[in-house]
Amino acid sequence: MDPALVTLWPIFGLRVRLGDLELGPVSDDDLPELIALVLDGVHDKDRMPFSMPWTDAPADELPANYLRHYWEVRGRTTPDRWSIDLVVRRGGEVVGIQGVSTQDFLVTRTGETGSWLGRRFQGQGIGTRMRQAMCTLAFDHLGFEEVTSAAFLDNPASLGVSRKVGYVPNGDVRMKRRPGECAVNRGLLLTPEAFVRPATPVEVEGAAAVRRFLGIDAAVDG
């Protein structure tokens, strides 16, 4: 990443490492690899783990949709509303995305984690570790006082990751998932006290600059 661009947009300088996993902000250079991984498969076609069924898009439309999503997320980033989406690499290979999003953070100190993992990398413990890496960043470096998540009841893998990391149930909601389909989405809540940390230390670089960029330090000082 060009150092001048990191100076202008400090989120690009953020790095989180946990063992053989490295997480860094999604750059334009990452997008072709991410799209290839999505097209290779994130879940079985008869299942839908996402509240917004973005993977149902036709294969010829999905790449452009994906590009629009990440450019839009980046473009609307302000201290009042922001998302940090980190591309996850294992041994240099892209395996998925781990993110956190929030609104009115300077008042609420809460946000929601979300992620996806390429199907061929699932069932190997990567999902748990990348969530632990993100929660470490949130609690220890960005000033979160709680973190939420959610998963449909028929998505035991995601619910299992949340349970391993320390989230507790926080209410169920019936919602439309696909056209004509109702599903129960379980809210989840994690606090610093309940957080099950990884056995391996998490290394974080660039968080101080991100805090300044998002106004977090100014809110604390004020």
mmCIF file of N, CA and C in Angstrom, residues 17-19 128-129 132-133 136 164 195-202:
data_model
loop_
_atom_site.group_PDB
_atom_site.id
_atom_site.type_symbol
_atom_site.label_atom_id
_atom_site.label_comp_id
_atom_site.label_asym_id
_atom_site.label_seq_id
_atom_site.Cartn_x
_atom_site.Cartn_y
_atom_site.Cartn_z
ATOM 1 N N ARG A 17 -2.768 -9.589 13.312
ATOM 2 C CA ARG A 17 -2.167 -10.903 13.075
ATOM 3 C C ARG A 17 -2.475 -11.826 14.239
ATOM 4 N N LEU A 18 -2.851 -13.042 13.891
ATOM 5 C CA LEU A 18 -3.097 -14.095 14.882
ATOM 6 C C LEU A 18 -2.552 -15.395 14.308
ATOM 7 N N GLY A 19 -1.388 -15.813 14.797
ATOM 8 C CA GLY A 19 -0.768 -17.022 14.256
ATOM 9 C C GLY A 19 -0.513 -16.874 12.772
ATOM 10 N N THR A 128 -13.394 -19.125 13.837
ATOM 11 C CA THR A 128 -13.282 -18.771 15.251
ATOM 12 C C THR A 128 -12.113 -17.834 15.484
ATOM 13 N N ARG A 129 -10.964 -18.133 14.896
ATOM 14 C CA ARG A 129 -9.769 -17.325 15.145
ATOM 15 C C ARG A 129 -9.887 -15.935 14.529
ATOM 16 N N GLN A 132 -12.020 -13.934 16.828
ATOM 17 C CA GLN A 132 -11.251 -13.556 18.020
ATOM 18 C C GLN A 132 -10.294 -12.403 17.716
ATOM 19 N N ALA A 133 -9.693 -12.437 16.530
ATOM 20 C CA ALA A 133 -8.796 -11.351 16.144
ATOM 21 C C ALA A 133 -9.556 -10.028 16.052
ATOM 22 N N THR A 136 -10.586 -8.775 19.551
ATOM 23 C CA THR A 136 -9.430 -8.206 20.231
ATOM 24 C C THR A 136 -9.177 -6.783 19.756
ATOM 25 N N LYS A 164 -18.143 -20.280 20.948
ATOM 26 C CA LYS A 164 -16.745 -20.503 21.330
ATOM 27 C C LYS A 164 -16.058 -19.204 21.734
ATOM 28 N N PHE A 195 -15.453 -12.463 26.782
ATOM 29 C CA PHE A 195 -14.669 -12.776 25.588
ATOM 30 C C PHE A 195 -13.671 -13.898 25.863
ATOM 31 N N VAL A 196 -13.753 -14.965 25.059
ATOM 32 C CA VAL A 196 -12.805 -16.079 25.143
ATOM 33 C C VAL A 196 -11.656 -15.769 24.179
ATOM 34 N N ARG A 197 -10.548 -15.376 24.733
ATOM 35 C CA ARG A 197 -9.428 -14.939 23.916
ATOM 36 C C ARG A 197 -8.662 -16.131 23.336
ATOM 37 N N PRO A 198 -7.992 -15.915 22.207
ATOM 38 C CA PRO A 198 -7.207 -17.004 21.621
ATOM 39 C C PRO A 198 -5.979 -17.316 22.467
ATOM 40 N N ALA A 199 -5.486 -18.538 22.331
ATOM 41 C CA ALA A 199 -4.287 -18.934 23.079
ATOM 42 C C ALA A 199 -3.050 -18.198 22.577
ATOM 43 N N THR A 200 -3.056 -17.830 21.290
ATOM 44 C CA THR A 200 -1.932 -17.117 20.690
ATOM 45 C C THR A 200 -2.172 -15.614 20.763
ATOM 46 N N PRO A 201 -1.167 -14.822 21.128
ATOM 47 C CA PRO A 201 -1.354 -13.368 21.199
ATOM 48 C C PRO A 201 -1.763 -12.776 19.849
ATOM 49 N N VAL A 202 -2.591 -11.737 19.900
ATOM 50 C CA VAL A 202 -3.009 -11.005 18.706
ATOM 51 C C VAL A 202 -2.151 -9.751 18.583
#
